[in-house]
Amino acid sequence: MRVATWNINSLKARLDRLLAWLETAEPDVVCLQELKCADADVPIEAISAAGYDTASWGLGRWNGVAILSKVGIADVRRGISGQPAFGDETEPRAITATCGPVRVQSLYIPNGRDVADPHFPYKLAFLKALAADAAADAAGDLPFAAMGDFNICPTDDDVWDVDEWPGTTHVTKDERDALAAVQAAGLADVFPRPLKHAHPFTFWDYRNLDFPKNRGLRIDLALANPAFKAAVTDAYVDRNERKGKGASDHAPLVVDLDL
DNA sequence: ATGACGTTGCCTCAACGA
């Protein structure tokens, strides 16, 4: 089976491209982030017509996550245990479901904005809660993967140029340590192959010709438990989806499984 | 070709992204 994760930067604005990509890539399960719409505005009919069930958690113009599945959606859970709120709002940044033989989590980790911004400790707190929350699924026999936009470059190789990257967030030791703690719970990075160039970047800023110049980041990850990892036959970043008019600034990360 | 930022809300600009 084929499982993917994609930060689509607005479900409404990207719907036509999403539907076209579902038809060509034929994933069985897709984790989406940055829906930027409320649950009531999720176009479940169009997605259903493409053959997918939808589980979503969206509140409005910011954040929002979903899981699409051709193989059923069961045991849906919104959020994570101990999820920190920002201000008085618990933001829609995690949804988990069992889809056929796998359990997947669609994650949109807070950006952090700047190391001096309140969003930065919020990001670290979210990751700390995630590490604790993931331990049970990580240790289980059911293939499980926490997938999504982690907003962290795990290593300097995951940045197009760490010297030129205006590196406050995404590359700090605190963030990488917090990510390592999630992995230490029993989740391994499913490292994808790039379709072009040396590094499997998943994000390129819209500005400054970053995509044509391959000034990218690898911030979208699939962290898998041993049962999921053992079933992986291939993983790649579909950078072709970053091309053309109306693209998201992220490309899908696709994982193939012998399941 | 992949081309100089895009999306949303109530909006004519601000907030946000990474």
PDB file of C-alpha atoms (C1' of nucleotides) in Angstrom, chain B residues 7-18:
ATOM      1  C1'  DT B   7      -3.802  32.237   1.333  1.00  0.00           C
ATOM      2  C1'  DT B   8      -7.378  33.846   4.274  1.00  0.00           C
ATOM      3  C1'  DG B   9     -10.539  37.024   6.346  1.00  0.00           C
ATOM      4  C1'  DC B  10     -13.784  41.192   5.775  1.00  0.00           C
ATOM      5  C1'  DC B  11     -10.569  42.690   3.123  1.00  0.00           C
ATOM      6  C1'  DT B  12      -8.396  47.260  -0.020  1.00  0.00           C
ATOM      7  C1'  DC B  13      -4.579  45.677   4.321  1.00  0.00           C
ATOM      8  C1'  DA B  14      -2.802  42.492   8.069  1.00  0.00           C
ATOM      9  C1'  DA B  15      -1.464  38.081   9.735  1.00  0.00           C
ATOM     10  C1'  DC B  16       0.993  34.132   8.860  1.00  0.00           C
ATOM     11  C1'  DG B  17       4.214  30.940   6.915  1.00  0.00           C
ATOM     12  C1'  DA B  18       9.710  28.990   7.379  1.00  0.00           C
TER      13       DA B  18
END
